[in-house]
mmCIF file of C-alpha atoms and ligand atoms in Angstrom:
data_model
loop_
_atom_site.group_PDB
_atom_site.id
_atom_site.type_symbol
_atom_site.label_atom_id
_atom_site.label_comp_id
_atom_site.label_asym_id
_atom_site.label_seq_id
_atom_site.Cartn_x
_atom_site.Cartn_y
_atom_site.Cartn_z
ATOM 1 C CA UNK Q 1 -24.814 98.452 3.414
ATOM 2 C CA UNK Q 2 -26.540 96.092 0.967
ATOM 3 C CA UNK Q 3 -29.587 97.409 -0.840
ATOM 4 C CA UNK Q 4 -32.780 95.731 -2.024
ATOM 5 C CA UNK Q 5 -32.642 94.964 -5.757
ATOM 6 C CA UNK Q 6 -36.260 96.111 -6.063
ATOM 7 C CA UNK Q 7 -36.673 99.293 -4.023
ATOM 8 C CA UNK Q 8 -33.039 100.196 -3.128
ATOM 9 C CA UNK Q 9 -34.082 100.337 0.521
ATOM 10 C CA UNK Q 10 -31.963 98.697 3.204
ATOM 11 C CA UNK Q 11 -31.698 94.953 2.549
ATOM 12 C CA UNK Q 12 -32.805 92.423 5.167
ATOM 13 C CA UNK Q 13 -31.757 89.284 3.285
ATOM 14 C CA UNK Q 14 -28.842 88.462 0.991
ATOM 15 C CA UNK Q 15 -29.032 85.433 -1.306
ATOM 16 C CA UNK Q 16 -25.524 84.389 -2.245
ATOM 17 C CA UNK Q 17 -26.826 81.812 -4.734
ATOM 18 C CA UNK Q 18 -28.526 84.550 -6.740
ATOM 19 C CA UNK Q 19 -26.158 87.357 -5.791
ATOM 20 C CA UNK Q 20 -29.174 89.458 -4.836
ATOM 21 C CA UNK Q 21 -30.413 91.286 -1.726
ATOM 22 C CA UNK Q 22 -33.976 92.076 -0.709
ATOM 23 C CA UNK Q 23 -35.827 94.108 1.894
ATOM 24 C CA UNK Q 24 -38.344 92.055 3.888
ATOM 25 C CA UNK Q 25 -41.314 92.964 1.720
ATOM 26 C CA UNK Q 26 -39.536 92.228 -1.538
ATOM 27 C CA UNK Q 27 -38.069 88.982 -0.239
ATOM 28 C CA UNK Q 28 -41.621 87.755 0.447
ATOM 29 C CA UNK Q 29 -42.576 88.855 -3.073
ATOM 30 C CA UNK Q 30 -39.527 87.013 -4.475
ATOM 31 C CA UNK Q 31 -40.503 83.852 -2.555
ATOM 32 C CA UNK Q 32 -44.085 83.921 -3.851
ATOM 33 C CA UNK Q 33 -42.815 84.532 -7.404
ATOM 34 C CA UNK Q 34 -40.576 81.473 -7.170
ATOM 35 C CA UNK Q 35 -43.471 79.324 -5.953
ATOM 36 C CA UNK Q 36 -45.737 80.575 -8.743
ATOM 37 C CA UNK Q 37 -42.974 80.065 -11.301
ATOM 38 C CA UNK Q 38 -42.561 76.396 -10.293
ATOM 39 C CA UNK Q 39 -46.344 75.871 -10.337
ATOM 40 C CA UNK Q 40 -46.555 77.266 -13.894
ATOM 41 C CA UNK Q 41 -43.448 75.559 -15.270
ATOM 42 C CA UNK Q 42 -44.458 72.110 -14.088
ATOM 43 C CA UNK Q 43 -48.209 72.725 -14.631
ATOM 44 C CA UNK Q 44 -48.990 71.820 -11.036
ATOM 45 C CA UNK Q 45 -52.232 73.719 -10.414
ATOM 46 C CA UNK Q 46 -54.717 75.912 -12.233
ATOM 47 C CA UNK Q 47 -55.392 79.385 -10.764
ATOM 48 C CA UNK Q 48 -57.265 79.209 -7.454
ATOM 49 C CA UNK Q 49 -57.429 75.413 -7.532
ATOM 50 C CA UNK Q 50 -58.116 73.324 -4.421
ATOM 51 C CA UNK Q 51 -55.044 71.595 -3.051
ATOM 52 C CA UNK Q 52 -54.297 69.487 0.018
ATOM 53 C CA UNK Q 53 -51.015 70.445 1.721
ATOM 54 C CA UNK Q 54 -49.221 67.747 3.742
ATOM 55 C CA UNK Q 55 -48.018 69.704 6.780
ATOM 56 C CA UNK Q 56 -45.450 68.438 9.250
ATOM 57 C CA UNK Q 57 -45.389 71.590 11.389
ATOM 58 C CA UNK Q 58 -41.868 72.365 10.178
ATOM 59 C CA UNK Q 59 -40.774 75.458 8.279
ATOM 60 C CA UNK Q 60 -41.093 74.098 4.738
ATOM 61 C CA UNK Q 61 -44.651 72.830 4.759
ATOM 62 C CA UNK Q 62 -45.973 75.816 6.758
ATOM 63 C CA UNK Q 63 -44.214 78.242 4.393
ATOM 64 C CA UNK Q 64 -45.782 76.325 1.509
ATOM 65 C CA UNK Q 65 -49.272 76.431 2.982
ATOM 66 C CA UNK Q 66 -48.943 80.163 3.680
ATOM 67 C CA UNK Q 67 -47.592 80.857 0.180
ATOM 68 C CA UNK Q 68 -50.338 78.863 -1.559
ATOM 69 C CA UNK Q 69 -53.045 80.730 0.380
ATOM 70 C CA UNK Q 70 -51.353 84.054 -0.373
ATOM 71 C CA UNK Q 71 -51.278 83.160 -4.075
ATOM 72 C CA UNK Q 72 -55.040 82.535 -4.001
ATOM 73 C CA UNK Q 73 -55.152 78.728 -4.000
ATOM 74 C CA UNK Q 74 -57.780 76.992 -1.892
ATOM 75 C CA UNK Q 75 -55.250 75.213 0.291
ATOM 76 C CA UNK Q 76 -56.333 72.840 3.065
ATOM 77 C CA UNK Q 77 -53.891 70.997 5.333
ATOM 78 C CA UNK Q 78 -53.440 67.444 6.549
ATOM 79 C CA UNK Q 79 -51.123 66.482 9.373
ATOM 80 C CA UNK Q 80 -50.060 62.981 10.338
ATOM 81 C CA UNK Q 81 -49.473 62.691 14.084
ATOM 82 C CA UNK Q 82 -46.692 60.107 14.340
ATOM 83 C CA UNK Q 83 -47.110 59.677 18.114
ATOM 84 C CA UNK Q 84 -43.552 60.748 18.982
ATOM 85 C CA UNK Q 85 -44.082 62.442 22.362
ATOM 86 C CA UNK Q 86 -43.247 66.147 22.661
ATOM 87 C CA UNK Q 87 -42.042 66.349 19.092
ATOM 88 C CA UNK Q 88 -45.429 65.256 17.739
ATOM 89 C CA UNK Q 89 -47.376 67.394 20.221
ATOM 90 C CA UNK Q 90 -45.385 70.462 19.125
ATOM 91 C CA UNK Q 91 -45.798 69.607 15.438
ATOM 92 C CA UNK Q 92 -49.559 69.228 15.734
ATOM 93 C CA UNK Q 93 -49.883 72.448 17.699
ATOM 94 C CA UNK Q 94 -47.897 74.406 15.073
ATOM 95 C CA UNK Q 95 -50.235 73.123 12.326
ATOM 96 C CA UNK Q 96 -53.388 73.878 14.323
ATOM 97 C CA UNK Q 97 -52.179 77.340 15.268
ATOM 98 C CA UNK Q 98 -51.495 78.181 11.628
ATOM 99 C CA UNK Q 99 -54.877 76.820 10.478
ATOM 100 C CA UNK Q 100 -56.717 78.850 13.134
ATOM 101 C CA UNK Q 101 -54.845 82.048 12.312
ATOM 102 C CA UNK Q 102 -55.418 81.725 8.569
ATOM 103 C CA UNK Q 103 -58.942 80.339 8.865
ATOM 104 C CA UNK Q 104 -57.956 77.250 6.864
ATOM 105 C CA UNK Q 105 -59.217 73.687 7.204
ATOM 106 C CA UNK Q 106 -56.922 71.092 8.825
ATOM 107 C CA UNK Q 107 -57.340 67.307 8.839
ATOM 108 C CA UNK Q 108 -55.516 65.097 11.314
ATOM 109 C CA UNK Q 109 -54.511 61.447 11.142
ATOM 110 C CA UNK Q 110 -53.256 59.883 14.335
ATOM 111 C CA UNK Q 111 -50.978 56.882 13.854
ATOM 112 C CA UNK Q 112 -51.507 55.798 17.478
ATOM 113 C CA UNK Q 113 -55.314 56.103 17.280
ATOM 114 C CA UNK Q 114 -55.350 54.148 14.028
ATOM 115 C CA UNK Q 115 -52.802 51.395 14.629
ATOM 116 C CA UNK Q 116 -52.382 51.423 18.407
ATOM 117 C CA UNK Q 117 -48.613 51.997 18.146
ATOM 118 C CA UNK Q 118 -46.388 54.945 17.223
ATOM 119 C CA UNK Q 119 -44.409 55.361 14.006
ATOM 120 C CA UNK Q 120 -41.291 54.572 16.047
ATOM 121 C CA UNK Q 121 -42.671 51.068 16.664
ATOM 122 C CA UNK Q 122 -43.746 50.579 13.046
ATOM 123 C CA UNK Q 123 -40.303 51.536 11.716
ATOM 124 C CA UNK Q 124 -38.439 49.552 14.396
ATOM 125 C CA UNK Q 125 -40.326 46.385 13.456
ATOM 126 C CA UNK Q 126 -39.272 46.785 9.801
ATOM 127 C CA UNK Q 127 -35.699 46.406 8.637
ATOM 128 C CA UNK Q 128 -35.710 49.249 6.123
ATOM 129 C CA UNK Q 129 -34.633 52.887 6.121
ATOM 130 C CA UNK Q 130 -36.879 54.643 8.647
ATOM 131 C CA UNK Q 131 -37.854 57.570 6.399
ATOM 132 C CA UNK Q 132 -38.892 55.218 3.610
ATOM 133 C CA UNK Q 133 -41.241 53.283 5.934
ATOM 134 C CA UNK Q 134 -42.722 56.475 7.355
ATOM 135 C CA UNK Q 135 -43.051 58.016 3.864
ATOM 136 C CA UNK Q 136 -44.912 54.973 2.551
ATOM 137 C CA UNK Q 137 -47.413 55.063 5.422
ATOM 138 C CA UNK Q 138 -47.960 58.817 5.042
ATOM 139 C CA UNK Q 139 -48.548 58.465 1.296
ATOM 140 C CA UNK Q 140 -51.053 55.681 1.908
ATOM 141 C CA UNK Q 141 -52.942 57.872 4.396
ATOM 142 C CA UNK Q 142 -53.027 60.807 1.931
ATOM 143 C CA UNK Q 143 -54.368 58.532 -0.816
ATOM 144 C CA UNK Q 144 -57.126 57.391 1.505
ATOM 145 C CA UNK Q 145 -58.037 60.903 2.561
ATOM 146 C CA UNK Q 146 -58.455 62.344 -0.929
ATOM 147 C CA UNK Q 147 -60.933 59.588 -1.701
ATOM 148 C CA UNK Q 148 -63.138 61.249 0.933
ATOM 149 C CA UNK Q 149 -62.315 64.896 0.310
ATOM 150 C CA UNK Q 150 -62.046 64.760 -3.484
ATOM 151 C CA UNK Q 151 -58.750 66.664 -3.769
ATOM 152 C CA UNK Q 152 -57.028 66.211 -7.140
ATOM 153 C CA UNK Q 153 -53.607 67.245 -5.837
ATOM 154 C CA UNK Q 154 -51.466 66.789 -2.709
ATOM 155 C CA UNK Q 155 -48.580 69.243 -2.187
ATOM 156 C CA UNK Q 156 -45.515 68.589 -0.021
ATOM 157 C CA UNK Q 157 -42.916 71.022 1.298
ATOM 158 C CA UNK Q 158 -39.875 69.377 -0.305
ATOM 159 C CA UNK Q 159 -37.450 72.203 -1.082
ATOM 160 C CA UNK Q 160 -34.398 72.638 -3.293
ATOM 161 C CA UNK Q 161 -32.071 71.180 -0.644
ATOM 162 C CA UNK Q 162 -34.294 68.098 -0.216
ATOM 163 C CA UNK Q 163 -34.578 67.491 -3.938
ATOM 164 C CA UNK Q 164 -30.886 68.076 -4.685
ATOM 165 C CA UNK Q 165 -29.937 65.678 -1.845
ATOM 166 C CA UNK Q 166 -32.390 63.067 -3.140
ATOM 167 C CA UNK Q 167 -30.961 63.439 -6.646
ATOM 168 C CA UNK Q 168 -27.436 63.051 -5.302
ATOM 169 C CA UNK Q 169 -28.411 59.866 -3.444
ATOM 170 C CA UNK Q 170 -30.204 58.428 -6.471
ATOM 171 C CA UNK Q 171 -27.213 59.146 -8.710
ATOM 172 C CA UNK Q 172 -24.786 57.701 -6.211
ATOM 173 C CA UNK Q 173 -26.571 54.367 -6.432
ATOM 174 C CA UNK Q 174 -27.629 54.809 -10.096
ATOM 175 C CA UNK Q 175 -31.200 54.094 -9.121
ATOM 176 C CA UNK Q 176 -32.780 54.463 -12.536
ATOM 177 C CA UNK Q 177 -36.345 53.870 -11.381
ATOM 178 C CA UNK Q 178 -36.100 56.611 -8.755
ATOM 179 C CA UNK Q 179 -34.344 58.950 -11.200
ATOM 180 C CA UNK Q 180 -37.175 58.508 -13.701
ATOM 181 C CA UNK Q 181 -39.726 59.398 -11.050
ATOM 182 C CA UNK Q 182 -37.908 62.330 -9.450
ATOM 183 C CA UNK Q 183 -39.990 65.238 -10.690
ATOM 184 C CA UNK Q 184 -41.884 68.110 -8.990
ATOM 185 C CA UNK Q 185 -45.168 66.999 -10.586
ATOM 186 C CA UNK Q 186 -46.207 63.351 -10.521
ATOM 187 C CA UNK Q 187 -49.540 62.424 -12.101
ATOM 188 C CA UNK Q 188 -51.931 60.106 -10.239
ATOM 189 C CA UNK Q 189 -50.575 56.550 -10.190
ATOM 190 C CA UNK Q 190 -54.115 55.170 -10.156
ATOM 191 C CA UNK Q 191 -57.642 56.503 -10.814
ATOM 192 C CA UNK Q 192 -58.875 58.202 -7.644
ATOM 193 C CA UNK Q 193 -55.343 58.805 -6.353
ATOM 194 C CA UNK Q 194 -53.990 62.377 -6.168
ATOM 195 C CA UNK Q 195 -51.266 63.963 -8.267
ATOM 196 C CA UNK Q 196 -48.268 64.959 -6.126
ATOM 197 C CA UNK Q 197 -46.530 68.314 -6.383
ATOM 198 C CA UNK Q 198 -43.515 70.052 -4.835
ATOM 199 C CA UNK Q 199 -43.971 73.794 -5.360
ATOM 200 C CA UNK Q 200 -40.915 74.766 -3.210
ATOM 201 C CA UNK Q 201 -38.513 73.046 -5.575
ATOM 202 C CA UNK Q 202 -36.813 76.359 -6.504
ATOM 203 C CA UNK Q 203 -36.365 77.520 -2.887
ATOM 204 C CA UNK Q 204 -33.604 76.596 -0.442
ATOM 205 C CA UNK Q 205 -33.963 75.790 3.240
ATOM 206 C CA UNK Q 206 -32.454 79.165 4.038
ATOM 207 C CA UNK Q 207 -35.165 80.849 1.961
ATOM 208 C CA UNK Q 208 -38.064 78.941 3.555
ATOM 209 C CA UNK Q 209 -36.697 79.663 7.051
ATOM 210 C CA UNK Q 210 -36.345 83.351 6.210
ATOM 211 C CA UNK Q 211 -39.860 83.422 4.754
ATOM 212 C CA UNK Q 212 -41.313 81.946 7.975
ATOM 213 C CA UNK Q 213 -39.462 84.501 10.088
ATOM 214 C CA UNK Q 214 -40.579 87.452 7.973
ATOM 215 C CA UNK Q 215 -44.191 86.230 7.869
ATOM 216 C CA UNK Q 216 -44.207 85.465 11.600
ATOM 217 C CA UNK Q 217 -45.054 81.787 11.138
ATOM 218 C CA UNK Q 218 -44.521 79.689 14.259
ATOM 219 C CA UNK Q 219 -42.916 76.443 13.159
ATOM 220 C CA UNK Q 220 -41.312 73.577 14.995
ATOM 221 C CA UNK Q 221 -37.543 73.917 14.625
ATOM 222 C CA UNK Q 222 -36.518 70.380 15.477
ATOM 223 C CA UNK Q 223 -36.314 67.876 12.674
ATOM 224 C CA UNK Q 224 -38.031 64.509 13.012
ATOM 225 C CA UNK Q 225 -36.307 62.439 15.743
ATOM 226 C CA UNK Q 226 -36.653 59.325 13.596
ATOM 227 C CA UNK Q 227 -34.609 60.882 10.779
ATOM 228 C CA UNK Q 228 -31.412 61.205 12.849
ATOM 229 C CA UNK Q 229 -28.458 59.836 10.918
ATOM 230 C CA UNK Q 230 -30.399 59.642 7.632
ATOM 231 C CA UNK Q 231 -28.021 59.701 4.669
ATOM 232 C CA UNK Q 232 -30.003 62.575 3.107
ATOM 233 C CA UNK Q 233 -28.754 64.821 5.945
ATOM 234 C CA UNK Q 234 -25.153 63.988 5.033
ATOM 235 C CA UNK Q 235 -25.794 64.641 1.317
ATOM 236 C CA UNK Q 236 -27.228 68.043 2.263
ATOM 237 C CA UNK Q 237 -24.015 68.886 4.147
ATOM 238 C CA UNK Q 238 -21.945 67.895 1.122
ATOM 239 C CA UNK Q 239 -24.041 69.982 -1.235
ATOM 240 C CA UNK Q 240 -23.920 72.946 1.147
ATOM 241 C CA UNK Q 241 -20.104 72.841 1.116
ATOM 242 C CA UNK Q 242 -20.251 72.823 -2.667
ATOM 243 C CA UNK Q 243 -22.739 75.716 -2.670
ATOM 244 C CA UNK Q 244 -20.465 77.702 -0.354
ATOM 245 C CA UNK Q 245 -17.580 77.439 -2.842
ATOM 246 C CA UNK Q 246 -19.720 77.651 -5.984
ATOM 247 C CA UNK Q 247 -22.897 79.641 -5.270
ATOM 248 C CA UNK Q 248 -25.837 78.579 -7.431
ATOM 249 C CA UNK Q 249 -24.577 75.036 -7.955
ATOM 250 C CA UNK Q 250 -27.488 73.378 -6.120
ATOM 251 C CA UNK Q 251 -30.054 74.975 -8.404
ATOM 252 C CA UNK Q 252 -27.963 74.161 -11.501
ATOM 253 C CA UNK Q 253 -27.484 70.555 -10.376
ATOM 254 C CA UNK Q 254 -31.211 69.927 -9.826
ATOM 255 C CA UNK Q 255 -32.627 71.915 -12.743
ATOM 256 C CA UNK Q 256 -29.993 70.596 -15.140
ATOM 257 C CA UNK Q 257 -31.277 67.149 -14.272
ATOM 258 C CA UNK Q 258 -34.975 68.048 -14.453
ATOM 259 C CA UNK Q 259 -34.592 69.846 -17.791
ATOM 260 C CA UNK Q 260 -31.906 67.757 -19.527
ATOM 261 C CA UNK Q 261 -31.031 64.589 -17.664
ATOM 262 C CA UNK Q 262 -34.235 63.038 -16.433
ATOM 263 C CA UNK Q 263 -35.741 62.190 -19.825
ATOM 264 C CA UNK Q 264 -32.832 59.793 -20.383
ATOM 265 C CA UNK Q 265 -34.189 57.705 -17.556
ATOM 266 C CA UNK Q 266 -37.670 57.928 -19.071
ATOM 267 C CA UNK Q 267 -40.241 55.834 -17.308
ATOM 268 C CA UNK Q 268 -40.059 52.277 -18.480
ATOM 269 C CA UNK Q 269 -43.712 51.229 -18.593
ATOM 270 C CA UNK Q 270 -44.346 49.013 -15.580
ATOM 271 C CA UNK Q 271 -47.122 46.528 -15.364
ATOM 272 C CA UNK Q 272 -49.253 47.181 -12.324
ATOM 273 C CA UNK Q 273 -51.367 44.604 -10.570
ATOM 274 C CA UNK Q 274 -53.801 45.005 -7.721
ATOM 275 C CA UNK Q 275 -52.448 44.283 -4.248
ATOM 276 C CA UNK Q 276 -53.861 40.962 -3.049
ATOM 277 C CA UNK Q 277 -54.694 42.508 0.291
ATOM 278 C CA UNK Q 278 -55.777 46.117 -0.173
ATOM 279 C CA UNK Q 279 -56.256 46.444 -3.939
ATOM 280 C CA UNK Q 280 -53.765 49.308 -4.354
ATOM 281 C CA UNK Q 281 -51.748 49.280 -7.593
ATOM 282 C CA UNK Q 282 -48.410 47.525 -7.129
ATOM 283 C CA UNK Q 283 -45.717 45.794 -9.151
ATOM 284 C CA UNK Q 284 -45.514 42.884 -6.686
ATOM 285 C CA UNK Q 285 -48.356 40.647 -5.526
ATOM 286 C CA UNK Q 286 -48.667 42.600 -2.250
ATOM 287 C CA UNK Q 287 -48.061 46.363 -2.067
ATOM 288 C CA UNK Q 288 -45.248 47.855 0.004
ATOM 289 C CA UNK Q 289 -47.673 49.402 2.506
ATOM 290 C CA UNK Q 290 -49.322 46.052 3.255
ATOM 291 C CA UNK Q 291 -45.938 44.322 3.544
ATOM 292 C CA UNK Q 292 -44.691 46.974 6.005
ATOM 293 C CA UNK Q 293 -47.844 46.676 8.086
ATOM 294 C CA UNK Q 294 -47.698 42.894 8.164
ATOM 295 C CA UNK Q 295 -44.044 42.907 9.148
ATOM 296 C CA UNK Q 296 -44.984 45.228 11.997
ATOM 297 C CA UNK Q 297 -47.674 42.737 13.066
ATOM 298 C CA UNK Q 298 -50.480 45.186 12.164
ATOM 299 C CA UNK Q 299 -53.584 44.779 10.025
ATOM 300 C CA UNK Q 300 -53.159 46.697 6.738
ATOM 301 C CA UNK Q 301 -56.923 46.894 6.356
ATOM 302 C CA UNK Q 302 -57.390 48.935 9.546
ATOM 303 C CA UNK Q 303 -59.554 51.905 8.680
ATOM 304 C CA UNK Q 304 -57.463 55.080 9.191
ATOM 305 C CA UNK Q 305 -58.878 57.469 11.794
ATOM 306 C CA UNK Q 306 -59.133 60.947 10.375
ATOM 307 C CA UNK Q 307 -60.817 64.012 11.742
ATOM 308 C CA UNK Q 308 -61.066 67.633 10.849
ATOM 309 C CA UNK Q 309 -59.557 69.524 13.764
ATOM 310 C CA UNK Q 310 -59.710 73.132 12.527
HETATM 311 P P1 AMP U 401 -39.439 65.520 5.405
HETATM 312 O O1 AMP U 401 -39.066 64.300 4.651
HETATM 313 O O2 AMP U 401 -39.685 65.295 6.869
HETATM 314 O O3 AMP U 401 -38.566 66.705 5.103
HETATM 315 O O4 AMP U 401 -40.886 65.910 4.857
HETATM 316 C C1 AMP U 401 -41.091 66.264 3.536
HETATM 317 C C2 AMP U 401 -42.518 66.739 3.357
HETATM 318 O O5 AMP U 401 -43.434 65.692 3.690
HETATM 319 C C3 AMP U 401 -42.901 67.888 4.280
HETATM 320 O O6 AMP U 401 -42.540 69.126 3.733
HETATM 321 C C4 AMP U 401 -44.397 67.730 4.367
HETATM 322 O O7 AMP U 401 -45.037 68.274 3.233
HETATM 323 C C5 AMP U 401 -44.576 66.216 4.349
HETATM 324 N N1 AMP U 401 -44.626 65.677 5.734
HETATM 325 C C6 AMP U 401 -43.593 65.278 6.510
HETATM 326 N N2 AMP U 401 -44.014 64.869 7.729
HETATM 327 C C7 AMP U 401 -45.366 65.001 7.733
HETATM 328 C C8 AMP U 401 -46.401 64.740 8.694
HETATM 329 N N3 AMP U 401 -46.129 64.238 9.909
HETATM 330 N N4 AMP U 401 -47.677 65.002 8.355
HETATM 331 C C9 AMP U 401 -47.975 65.502 7.129
HETATM 332 N N5 AMP U 401 -47.046 65.754 6.184
HETATM 333 C C10 AMP U 401 -45.758 65.523 6.468
HETATM 334 ZN ZN1 ZN U 402 -37.360 96.280 -1.361
HETATM 335 ZN ZN1 ZN U 403 -51.802 46.577 -0.226
#
C-alpha cells in the first residue's frame, strides 16, 4: 500500500512525475500549493486580487476557478457560449452550476446572440486552424469585457500538458515570435487591456482531473468538438509517451524553456499601429480579429452581447 508523503495515511493518488503519493486532503493541499507557487514565481497576482477566469466548463478552468477562490482571490468567471448544440449547453450549465454553488459571479457571452451564427460557422468560413480563429475571437471578447468590469487580469486554465504541447509545436516550426511570447504571465498589450495569466502551468491534466474529482466539481468531460484532429492533441500524445518512459520530463521540458531558453527569443520590439476598423493594436493595417470577421461575412464592429447570469 502506498502512503501519503504528508500524513502517512493511505494514499489516494500517486504522481509518477514527482514520485510522490498523497491522501485526498493532502493532494488538494499540494494542488493549491502548486497554483500559489506559479502565481508567486511569475508575479501573476497580489494577495486577494480580483481576477477574471475564462471558464470553458471543462476540468482545467473549473479547477482553476475553484483553486483561486480557495486561495482567497476574488475570482469571477466569464464563459463564451460558442453555440455548438449539446456541447455548449452542457458547458454553460457546468459553469453556472459552479458559480451558484460557490456564490461567484459569472458573465456570459453568446456567439450566436452577438453574431447570429455559431463558432462552427465562423471557423468554417475562414481557412485557418480552427482553434486559432476561436482563440482570437475569445480573446477579443475578454478584452471588451474588462473594459466594462475593470479587471486587470484574465486567467485561463492552460495546464502543463497544454503548455508543453504548445512549446513542442512552436519549436517544431521554429516560430520565434510565438516562442518569445510563450510565458505564463503576459502584460497588457495595450492600455486598458488585461494581463493574461496561466496559474495551472505546473499542473498536469491528470492532476486537474484528480482535483475536480476530489473536490466534487461537475465538469464537462468532452473536449471541444471543433478541436478534433488538432495537432496539439497529437503533440500531447507524444509527450505523454515520453513522460511514461521518463517521468518528470514534461515539467523539465517546459520549465527549462521558461527559465533558460525563452530569453534567447527575447521579444523583438514590434511597432504597433491602430487597426483601421476597430482601433485595436495590430502590426498590420487591420487586426486579425477584424480580418477573421470580415472573411466570415460578419461586421467586426458588432457590439458583443454580454450578461451576468449568476
Ligand atoms: P482549450 O484551448 O480549449 O484547452 O482552452 C484553454 C483555456 O481557454 C481554458 O482553460 C479556458 O480558460 C479558456 N477557454 C476555452 N474555451 C472557453 C470558453 N468557451 N469560454 C471561456 N473560456 C474558455
Ligand atoms: Zn495525507
Ligand atoms: Zn480590428
